[in-house]
XYZ file of C-alpha atoms in Angstrom:
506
model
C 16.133 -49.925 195.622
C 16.868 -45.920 195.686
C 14.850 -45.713 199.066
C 16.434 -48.677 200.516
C 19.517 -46.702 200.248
C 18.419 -43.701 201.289
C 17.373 -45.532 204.463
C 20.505 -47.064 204.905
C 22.233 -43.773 204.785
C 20.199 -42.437 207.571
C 20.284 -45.248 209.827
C 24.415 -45.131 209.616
C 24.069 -40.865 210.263
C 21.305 -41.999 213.418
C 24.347 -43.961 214.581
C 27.116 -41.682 214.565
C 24.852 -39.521 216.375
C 24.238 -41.146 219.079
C 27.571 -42.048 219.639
C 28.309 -38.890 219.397
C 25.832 -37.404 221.418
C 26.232 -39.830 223.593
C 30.338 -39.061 223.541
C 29.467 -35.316 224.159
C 26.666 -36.214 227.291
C 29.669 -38.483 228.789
C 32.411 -36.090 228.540
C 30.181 -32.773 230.056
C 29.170 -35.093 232.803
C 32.805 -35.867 233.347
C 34.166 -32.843 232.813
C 31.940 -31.691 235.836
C 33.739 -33.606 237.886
C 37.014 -34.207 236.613
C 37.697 -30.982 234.755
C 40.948 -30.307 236.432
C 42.665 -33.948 236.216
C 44.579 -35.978 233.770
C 43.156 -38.203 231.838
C 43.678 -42.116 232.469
C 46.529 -43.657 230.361
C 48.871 -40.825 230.665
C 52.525 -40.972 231.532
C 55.142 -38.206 232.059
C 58.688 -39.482 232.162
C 56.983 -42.773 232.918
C 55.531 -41.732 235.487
C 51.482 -42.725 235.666
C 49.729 -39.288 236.434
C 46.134 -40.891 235.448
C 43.428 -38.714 237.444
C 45.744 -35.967 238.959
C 45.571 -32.661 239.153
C 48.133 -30.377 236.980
C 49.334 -29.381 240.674
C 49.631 -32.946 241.899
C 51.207 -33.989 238.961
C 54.024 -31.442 238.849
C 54.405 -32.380 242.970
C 55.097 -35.720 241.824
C 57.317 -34.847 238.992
C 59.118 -32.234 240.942
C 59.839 -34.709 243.858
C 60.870 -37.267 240.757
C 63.375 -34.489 239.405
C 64.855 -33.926 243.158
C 65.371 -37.830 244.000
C 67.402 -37.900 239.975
C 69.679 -34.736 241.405
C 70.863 -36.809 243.799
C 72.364 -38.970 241.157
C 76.066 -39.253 241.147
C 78.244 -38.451 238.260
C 81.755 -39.325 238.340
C 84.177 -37.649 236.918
C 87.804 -40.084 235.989
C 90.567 -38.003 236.071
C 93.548 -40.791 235.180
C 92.929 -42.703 238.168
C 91.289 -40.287 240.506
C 87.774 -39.610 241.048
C 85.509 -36.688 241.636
C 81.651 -37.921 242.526
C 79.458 -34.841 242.541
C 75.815 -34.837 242.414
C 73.614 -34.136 239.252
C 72.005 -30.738 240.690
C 75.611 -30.200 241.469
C 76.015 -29.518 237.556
C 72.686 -27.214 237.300
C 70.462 -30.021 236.748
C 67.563 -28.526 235.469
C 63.250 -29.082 234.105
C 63.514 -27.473 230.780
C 59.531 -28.355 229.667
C 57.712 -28.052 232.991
C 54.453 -27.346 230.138
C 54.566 -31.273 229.646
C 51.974 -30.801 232.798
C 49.746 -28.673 231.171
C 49.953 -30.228 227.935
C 48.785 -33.817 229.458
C 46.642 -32.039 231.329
C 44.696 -30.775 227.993
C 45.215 -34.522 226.205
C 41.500 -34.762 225.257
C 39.573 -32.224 226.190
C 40.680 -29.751 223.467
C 39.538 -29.393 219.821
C 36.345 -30.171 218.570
C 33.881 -33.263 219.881
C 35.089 -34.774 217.219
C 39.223 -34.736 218.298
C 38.883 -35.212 221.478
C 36.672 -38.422 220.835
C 39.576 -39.398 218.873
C 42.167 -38.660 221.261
C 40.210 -40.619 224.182
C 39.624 -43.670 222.381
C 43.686 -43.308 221.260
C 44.556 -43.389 225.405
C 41.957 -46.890 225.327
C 44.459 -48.359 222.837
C 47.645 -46.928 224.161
C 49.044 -45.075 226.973
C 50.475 -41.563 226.002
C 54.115 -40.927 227.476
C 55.118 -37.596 227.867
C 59.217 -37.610 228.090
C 60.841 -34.793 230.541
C 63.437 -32.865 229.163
C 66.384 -32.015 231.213
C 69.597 -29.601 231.206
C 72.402 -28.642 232.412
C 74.363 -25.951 233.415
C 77.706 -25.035 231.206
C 78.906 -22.631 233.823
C 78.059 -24.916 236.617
C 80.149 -27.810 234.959
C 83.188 -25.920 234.426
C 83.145 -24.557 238.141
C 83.577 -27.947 239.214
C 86.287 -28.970 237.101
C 87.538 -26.414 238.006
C 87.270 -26.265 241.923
C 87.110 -30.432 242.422
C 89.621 -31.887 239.624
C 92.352 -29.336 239.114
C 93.878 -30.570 242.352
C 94.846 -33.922 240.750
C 97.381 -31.885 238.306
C 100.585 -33.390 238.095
C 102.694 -30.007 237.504
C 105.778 -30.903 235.120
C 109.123 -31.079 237.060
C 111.877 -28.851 234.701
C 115.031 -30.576 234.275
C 118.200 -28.673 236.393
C 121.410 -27.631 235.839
C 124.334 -26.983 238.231
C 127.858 -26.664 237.807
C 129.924 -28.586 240.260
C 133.936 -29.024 240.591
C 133.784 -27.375 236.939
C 131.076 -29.541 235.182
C 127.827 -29.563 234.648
C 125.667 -31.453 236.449
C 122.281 -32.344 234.436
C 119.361 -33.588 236.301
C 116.341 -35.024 234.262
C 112.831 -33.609 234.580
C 109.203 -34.991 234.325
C 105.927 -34.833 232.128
C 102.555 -33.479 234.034
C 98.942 -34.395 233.143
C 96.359 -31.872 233.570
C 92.849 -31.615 232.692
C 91.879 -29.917 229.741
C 88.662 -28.323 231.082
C 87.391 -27.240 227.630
C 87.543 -30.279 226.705
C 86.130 -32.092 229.861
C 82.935 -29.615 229.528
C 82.333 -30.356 226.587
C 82.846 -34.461 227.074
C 80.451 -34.027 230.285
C 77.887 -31.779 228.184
C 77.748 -34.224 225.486
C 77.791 -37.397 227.842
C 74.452 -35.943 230.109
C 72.383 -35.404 226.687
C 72.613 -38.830 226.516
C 72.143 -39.513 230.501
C 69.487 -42.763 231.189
C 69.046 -40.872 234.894
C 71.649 -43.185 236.484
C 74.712 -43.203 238.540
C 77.406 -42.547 235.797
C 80.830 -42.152 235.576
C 82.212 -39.209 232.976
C 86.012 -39.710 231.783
C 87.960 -36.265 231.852
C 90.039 -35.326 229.174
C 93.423 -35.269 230.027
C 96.730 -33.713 228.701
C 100.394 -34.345 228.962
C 102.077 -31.186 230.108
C 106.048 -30.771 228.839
C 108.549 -29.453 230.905
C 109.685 -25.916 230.459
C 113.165 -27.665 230.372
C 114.584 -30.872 229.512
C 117.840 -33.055 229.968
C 117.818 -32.549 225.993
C 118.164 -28.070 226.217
C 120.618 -28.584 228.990
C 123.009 -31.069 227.378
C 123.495 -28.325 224.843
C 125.121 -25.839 227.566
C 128.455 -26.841 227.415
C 130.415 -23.590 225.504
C 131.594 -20.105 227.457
C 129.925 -17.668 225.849
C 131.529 -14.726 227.777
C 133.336 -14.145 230.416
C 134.143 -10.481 232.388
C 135.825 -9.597 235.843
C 136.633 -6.381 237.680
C 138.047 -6.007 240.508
C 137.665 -4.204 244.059
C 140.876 -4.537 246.068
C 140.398 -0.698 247.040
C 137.277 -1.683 248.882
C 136.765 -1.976 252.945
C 135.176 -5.090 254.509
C 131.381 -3.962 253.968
C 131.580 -2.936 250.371
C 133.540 -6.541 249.430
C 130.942 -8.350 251.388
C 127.860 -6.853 249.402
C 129.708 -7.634 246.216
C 130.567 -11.657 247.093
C 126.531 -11.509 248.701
C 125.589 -9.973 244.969
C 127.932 -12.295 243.050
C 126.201 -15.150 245.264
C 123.016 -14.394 244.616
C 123.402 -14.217 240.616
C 125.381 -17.212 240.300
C 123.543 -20.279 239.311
C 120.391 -18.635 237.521
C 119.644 -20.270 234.295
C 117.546 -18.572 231.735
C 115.486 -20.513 228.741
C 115.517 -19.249 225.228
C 113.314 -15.753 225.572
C 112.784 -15.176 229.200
C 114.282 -12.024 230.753
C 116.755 -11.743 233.348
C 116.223 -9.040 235.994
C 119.384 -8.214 238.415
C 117.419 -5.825 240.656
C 115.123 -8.944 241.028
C 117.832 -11.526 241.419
C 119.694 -9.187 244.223
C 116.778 -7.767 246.173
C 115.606 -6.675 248.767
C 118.716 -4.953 250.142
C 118.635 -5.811 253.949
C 120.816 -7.350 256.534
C 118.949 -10.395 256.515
C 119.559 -10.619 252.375
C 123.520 -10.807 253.471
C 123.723 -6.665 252.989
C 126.056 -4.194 254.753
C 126.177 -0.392 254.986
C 128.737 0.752 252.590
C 129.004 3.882 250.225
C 126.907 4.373 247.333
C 125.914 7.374 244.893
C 123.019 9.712 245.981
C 122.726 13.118 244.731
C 125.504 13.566 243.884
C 127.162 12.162 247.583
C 128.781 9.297 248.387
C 126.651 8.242 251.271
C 126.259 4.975 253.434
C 123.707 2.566 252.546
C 122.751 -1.289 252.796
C 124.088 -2.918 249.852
C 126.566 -0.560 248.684
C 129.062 -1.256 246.180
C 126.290 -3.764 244.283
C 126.270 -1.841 240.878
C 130.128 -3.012 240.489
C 128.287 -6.487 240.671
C 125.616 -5.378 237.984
C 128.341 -3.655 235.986
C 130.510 -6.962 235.560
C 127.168 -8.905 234.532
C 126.916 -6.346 231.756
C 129.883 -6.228 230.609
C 129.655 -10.362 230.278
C 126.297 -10.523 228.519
C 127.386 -7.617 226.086
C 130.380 -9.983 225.353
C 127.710 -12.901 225.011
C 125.940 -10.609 222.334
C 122.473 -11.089 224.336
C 119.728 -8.714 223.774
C 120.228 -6.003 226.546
C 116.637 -4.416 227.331
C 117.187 -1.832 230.264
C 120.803 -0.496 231.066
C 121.384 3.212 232.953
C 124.984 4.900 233.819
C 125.641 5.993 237.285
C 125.202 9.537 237.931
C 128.962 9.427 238.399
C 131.773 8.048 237.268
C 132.911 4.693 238.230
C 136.798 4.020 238.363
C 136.154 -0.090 238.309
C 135.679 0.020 234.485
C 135.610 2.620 231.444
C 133.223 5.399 231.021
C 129.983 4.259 229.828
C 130.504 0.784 230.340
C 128.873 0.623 234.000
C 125.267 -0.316 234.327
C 123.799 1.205 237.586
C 121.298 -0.523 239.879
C 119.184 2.071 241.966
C 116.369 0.668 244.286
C 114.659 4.967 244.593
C 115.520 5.472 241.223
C 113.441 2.392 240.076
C 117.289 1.788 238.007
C 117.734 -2.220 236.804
C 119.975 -3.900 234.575
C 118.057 -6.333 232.396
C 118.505 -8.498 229.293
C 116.821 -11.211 227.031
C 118.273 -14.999 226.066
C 118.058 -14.507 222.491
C 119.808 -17.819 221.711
C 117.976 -21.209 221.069
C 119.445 -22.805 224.181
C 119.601 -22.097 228.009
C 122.163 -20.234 229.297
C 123.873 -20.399 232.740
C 125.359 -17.604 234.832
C 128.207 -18.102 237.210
C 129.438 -15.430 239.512
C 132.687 -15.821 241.683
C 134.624 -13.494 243.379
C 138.510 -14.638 244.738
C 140.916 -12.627 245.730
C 138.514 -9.566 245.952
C 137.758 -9.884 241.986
C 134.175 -10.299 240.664
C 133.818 -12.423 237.636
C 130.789 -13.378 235.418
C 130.861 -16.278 232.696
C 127.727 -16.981 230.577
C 127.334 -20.546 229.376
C 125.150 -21.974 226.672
C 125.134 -23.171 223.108
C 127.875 -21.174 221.092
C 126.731 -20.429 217.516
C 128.733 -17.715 216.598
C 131.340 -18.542 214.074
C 134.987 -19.268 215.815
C 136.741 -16.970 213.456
C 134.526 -14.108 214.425
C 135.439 -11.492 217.529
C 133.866 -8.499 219.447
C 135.032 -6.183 221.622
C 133.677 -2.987 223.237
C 135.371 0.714 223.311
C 134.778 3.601 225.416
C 135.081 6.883 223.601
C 135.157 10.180 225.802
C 133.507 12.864 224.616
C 133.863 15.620 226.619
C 135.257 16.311 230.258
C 134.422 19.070 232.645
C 136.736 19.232 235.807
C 135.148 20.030 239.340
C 134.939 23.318 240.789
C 135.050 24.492 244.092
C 133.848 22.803 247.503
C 130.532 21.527 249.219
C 130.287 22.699 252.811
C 128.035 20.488 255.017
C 127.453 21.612 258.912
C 128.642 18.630 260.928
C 127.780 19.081 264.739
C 129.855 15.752 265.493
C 133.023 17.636 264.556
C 134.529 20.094 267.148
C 134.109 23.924 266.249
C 135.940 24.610 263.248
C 137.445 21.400 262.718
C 137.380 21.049 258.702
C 137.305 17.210 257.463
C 136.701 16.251 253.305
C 134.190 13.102 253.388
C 134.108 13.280 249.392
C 136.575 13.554 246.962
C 135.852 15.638 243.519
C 134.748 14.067 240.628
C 135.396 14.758 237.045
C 132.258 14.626 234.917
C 132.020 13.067 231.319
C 129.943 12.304 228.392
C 131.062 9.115 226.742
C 129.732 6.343 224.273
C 130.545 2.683 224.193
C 130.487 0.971 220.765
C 130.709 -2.799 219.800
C 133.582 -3.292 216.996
C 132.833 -7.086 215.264
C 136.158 -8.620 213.870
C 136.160 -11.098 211.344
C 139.077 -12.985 210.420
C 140.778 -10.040 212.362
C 139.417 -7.697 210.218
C 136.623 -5.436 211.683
C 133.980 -5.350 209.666
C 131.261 -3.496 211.837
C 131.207 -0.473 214.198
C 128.070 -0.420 216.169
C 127.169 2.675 218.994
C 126.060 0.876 221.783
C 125.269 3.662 224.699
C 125.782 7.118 225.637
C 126.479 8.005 229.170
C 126.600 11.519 231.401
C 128.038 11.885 234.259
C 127.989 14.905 236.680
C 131.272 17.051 238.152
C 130.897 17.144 241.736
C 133.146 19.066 243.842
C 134.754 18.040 246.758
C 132.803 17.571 250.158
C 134.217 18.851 253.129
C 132.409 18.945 256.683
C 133.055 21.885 258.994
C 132.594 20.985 262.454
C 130.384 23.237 265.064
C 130.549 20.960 268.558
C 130.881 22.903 271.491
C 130.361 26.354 270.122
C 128.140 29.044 271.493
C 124.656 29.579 269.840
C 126.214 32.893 267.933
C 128.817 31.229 266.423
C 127.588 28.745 265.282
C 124.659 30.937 263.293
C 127.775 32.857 262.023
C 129.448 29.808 260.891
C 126.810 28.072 259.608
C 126.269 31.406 257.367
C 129.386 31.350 256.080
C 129.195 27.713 254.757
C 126.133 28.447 253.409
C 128.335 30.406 250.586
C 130.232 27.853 250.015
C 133.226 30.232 249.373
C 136.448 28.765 250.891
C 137.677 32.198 252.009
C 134.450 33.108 253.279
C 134.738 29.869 255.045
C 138.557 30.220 256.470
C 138.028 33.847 256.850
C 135.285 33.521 259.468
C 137.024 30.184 261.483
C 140.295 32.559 261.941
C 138.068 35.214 263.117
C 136.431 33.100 265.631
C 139.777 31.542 266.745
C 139.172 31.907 270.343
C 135.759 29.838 270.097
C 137.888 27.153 268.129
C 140.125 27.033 271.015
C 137.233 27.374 273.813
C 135.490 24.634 272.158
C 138.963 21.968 272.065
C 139.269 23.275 275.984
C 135.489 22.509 276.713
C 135.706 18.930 274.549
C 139.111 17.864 276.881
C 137.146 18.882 280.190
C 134.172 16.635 278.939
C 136.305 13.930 277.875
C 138.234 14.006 280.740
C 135.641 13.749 283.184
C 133.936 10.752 281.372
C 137.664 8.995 281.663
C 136.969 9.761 285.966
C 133.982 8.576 285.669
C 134.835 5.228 283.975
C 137.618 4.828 286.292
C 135.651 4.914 289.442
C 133.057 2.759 287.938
C-alpha cells in the first residue's frame, strides 16, 4: 500500500514535468522567433495587437490617438456654440508603457508565471485601457480666445436732464462665461470622455449693470449749487469757459468713482472748442488755448465743497484770482500736471450740470440728499498776510517802435490765505473746520519797451538798460536817445507810407 503511493506520487511529479518541460521547449522555440511580438489575446484600448511588434503596436495606437484628436467637443455657451477639436485642448498619451507592458505579458517571471499567464490569455483576452489627458492651460486659452466673444456686456441705465427733469433710461443684464468655472466643467467632463463627439455646457453668469433705473430714481435733490461770473472777459476767454462748462455738464458719477476735470476738459485744442486767451505762466499773463478754464474748475469746486464730497486733489493758482475769494480757486495746469479732483462719497449717483447765461458759469450737483434739512455749511476765506507789488518788469518788444513804452500786465498783490468750512446747526455753528491754505505771488507790473526801427547801438544800449529793470534807468536812457525815438517814428511813417502807394497802385 506505502509503495503504491509512493508510485503514485512520482507518476503525478513525471507529469508536471513534462508539461513543464515541454512548456519551457515550446516557449524557447517561440521565443526564437517571436521574441519581439505580443502575445495573442492582447488588447490595448481595444485594439487587437496579437503578434505585433512593440513598434507596430505603438504605430497603430499612435494613428488610433490621432484619428480620436480629431474628435469634436462642443462647447454651449447659452445658445452659441464653439466646436474645437480634442488635440485642440492638449489631448494627450499619458501611459505610452501600456506597449511595453503587453509586450512583456508572458514572457517574464519564472517558467512557472509565465505558464500561468499564457494559459490566462487561452481563457481570456487581456485589455490594456489607454489613459488620456488634457491640457488645463490649453482649455482655458480657448475659452478664452473662442467663447468670450459671445459676452453680452451689461448696458448701464442713463440719466439726462431735459426741460428741467430727469430723464431715466433703463439698463440691461449681461451673461458672460465664467472661465474658472467652464475649465473646470470641461476638465471634469473629458475624465469621463467615451472618445466621442461631445458637447460640454459652459458655465455662465449674469453680469449686473454698473447702474440701474433703481440708483437713478434716487437723484432727484440739489445737493449744491455755485456760480461766478465773467462779464469782464473778451470773446475767447467766455468761449473756453461755455466749451469747459459744456464739456462737464452731464457727467454722472456712481457711489466711489472719482471725477477728474483735467480729464473731463482735455486736450486743450481748437478742435476740443478752445481759443487763445490769457492764462497764468510764471508769473505772466500770457496767451494760450483754453484760457480762462480754471474759472470753470474753480466754480466746480466751489459746488462739490458745498455738496460736502470728498475732494482728493485741489491746487491755488500761482496768483490771485478776482472771480472768487482767496483760497477758494482750484487751478487746472496741463505743464504743471495741476487737476481738480474729487470722490462720490454718497450711496447714490450724482449728476453735474454746468450752464453758463448771461456770461455766468454755474455748477449744481444732484443726487440723494441725506444731510439733515436743519443743518447748513458755508465756506470763509481768511487772509493772512498781504505783500503789495514792487517795481516793474521790462520785456524788449521789437514789434513796438523805439522807445514806445506799453504795460501788457497789471501788478498783482500777493497773499497767503485759508478757507475753512463753518457747519450750522439749527443756526448755530457747531464746527469750524480748516479746509486749505493758499500762496500766491506779488508780481509787478509788466511793461514792454519797444526797439523797432532803431540802429544796432541803441538798441544794445536800451536793451541794457531794461535789463535793470530800474524805471529811471529806463526813462533816463529813452530821453537820452530822443533823436533815435524820433528817427525811428520818421523811418516807421516812410515805411508805412510807401506800403499805402503800393496798395493803391495794386
Amino acid at each position: 500500500m506505502k509503495c503504491r503511493k509512493i508510485l503514485v506520487s512520482f507518476v503525478c511529479m513525471l507529469v508536471v514535468l513534462t508539461v513543464v518541460l515541454g512548456f519551457k521547449i515550446q516557449v524557447q522555440a517561440d521565443s526564437k522567433e517571436k521574441s519581439n511580438t505580443i502575445s495573442n489575446g492582447i488588447y490595448i484600448d481595444e485594439i487587437d495587437v496579437s503578434g505585433m511588434s512593440q513598434e507596430e503596436a505603438t504605430e497603430v495606437i499612435e494613428s488610433y490617438l490621432a484619428d480620436l484628436g480629431d474628435k469634436t467637443i462642443t462647447f454651449v455657451i447659452d445658445s452659441n456654440e464653439v466646436v474645437v477639436s480634442a488635440s485642440d485642448l492638449g489631448m494627450e498619451w499619458k501611459n505610452k508603457d501600456v506597449v511595453e507592458d503587453a509586450a512583456n505579458l508572458g514572457k517574464t517571471g519564472n517558467i512557472i508565471q509565465r505558464y500561468k499567464a499564457l494559459k490566462d490569455l487561452e481563457r481570456e483576452n487581456k485589455n490594456y485601457p489607454i489613459e488620456i489627458s488634457f491640457d488645463q492651460n490649453k482649455i482655458e486659452a480657448v475659452i478664452n480666445e473662442k467663447c468670450l466673444v459671445f459676452n453680452v456686456e451689461p448696458i448701464d441705465a442713463s440719466i439726462k436732464r431735459e426741460n428741467g427733469k430727469f430723464v431715466v433710461t433703463d439698463g440691461q443684464t449681461g451673461v458672460g462665461v465664467d472661465v474658472l468655472a467652464s475649465v473646470k466643467l470641461v476638465e471634469d467632463s473629458l475624465k469621463e470622455w467615451d472618445k466621442a463627439d461631445t458637447s460640454i455646457e459652459l458655465a455662465v453668469e449674469l453680469v449686473q449693470p454698473k447702474a440701474t433705473k433703481d440708483d437713478f430714481d434716487k437723484v432727484n435733490d440739489v445737493l449744491a449749487t455755485f456760480t461766478t461770473s465773467y462779464s469782464s472777459s473778451g470773446f475767447a476767454r467766455s468761449a473756453n469757459i461755455d466749451n469747459g462748462a459744456r464739456l462737464v455738464n452731464g457727467t454722472v458719477l456712481l457711489p466711489g468713482e472719482t471725477f477728474s476735470t483735467y480729464k473731463a476738459i482735455s486736450p486743450f485744442s481748437v478742435e476740443n472748442g478752445y481759443y487763445l486767451a490769457g492764462s497764468y505762466l510764471q508769473g505772466q499773463v500770457v496767451d494760450s488755448l483754453g484760457g480762462g478754464i480754471c474759472q470753470v474748475s474753480t466754480t466746480l469746486y466751489n459746488a462739490v465743497l458745498r455738496a460736502e464730497l470728498e475732494v482728493t486733489e485741489r491746487h491755488n493758482h500761482s496768483m490771485i484770482v478776482s472771480y472768487v475769494d482767496p483760497s477758494a480757486d482750484a487751478a487746472i495746469a496741463e505743464s504743471a500736471g495741476k487737476d481738480f479732483q474729487f470722490v462720490n462719497t454718497t450711496d447714490a449717483p450724482i449728476y453735474i450740470e454746468g450752464i453758463t447765461s448771461g456770461k455766468k458759469i454755474t455748477f449744481s450737483i444732484y443726487g440723494h440728499e441725506t444731510r439733515p434739512a436743519n443743518r447748513k455749511v458755508e465756506y470763509k476765506s481768511v487772509t493772512l498776510t498781504t505783500t503789495e507789488p514792487t517795481g516793474v518788469k521790462y520785456v524788449i518788444d521789437n514789434s513796438l517802435l523805439f522807445g514806445q513804452q506799453k504795460q501788457t500786465q497789471s501788478p498783482h498783490t500777493g497773499y497767503t490765505a485759508k478757507l475753512y468750512k463753518h457747519v450750522y446747526v439749527d443756526g448755530k455753528e457747531t464746527q469750524v473746520t480748516e479746509v486749505n491754505y493758499s500762496s500766491y505771488k506779488a508780481e509787478p507790473a509788466y511793461v514792454s519797451v519797444g526797439t523797432a526801427w532803431g540802429d544796432e547801438v541803441s538798441v544794445a544800449t536800451l536793451a541794457a538798460a531794461v535789463a535793470t529793470n530800474d524805471v529811471a534807468t529806463v526813462t533816463a536812457t529813452i530821453d537820452s536817445l530822443a533823436g533815435v525815438v524820433n528817427q525811428a517814428a520818421a523811418l516807421q511813417a516812410q515805411a508805412e507810407a510807401l506800403a499805402a502807394q503800393e496798395a493803391a497802385v495794386e
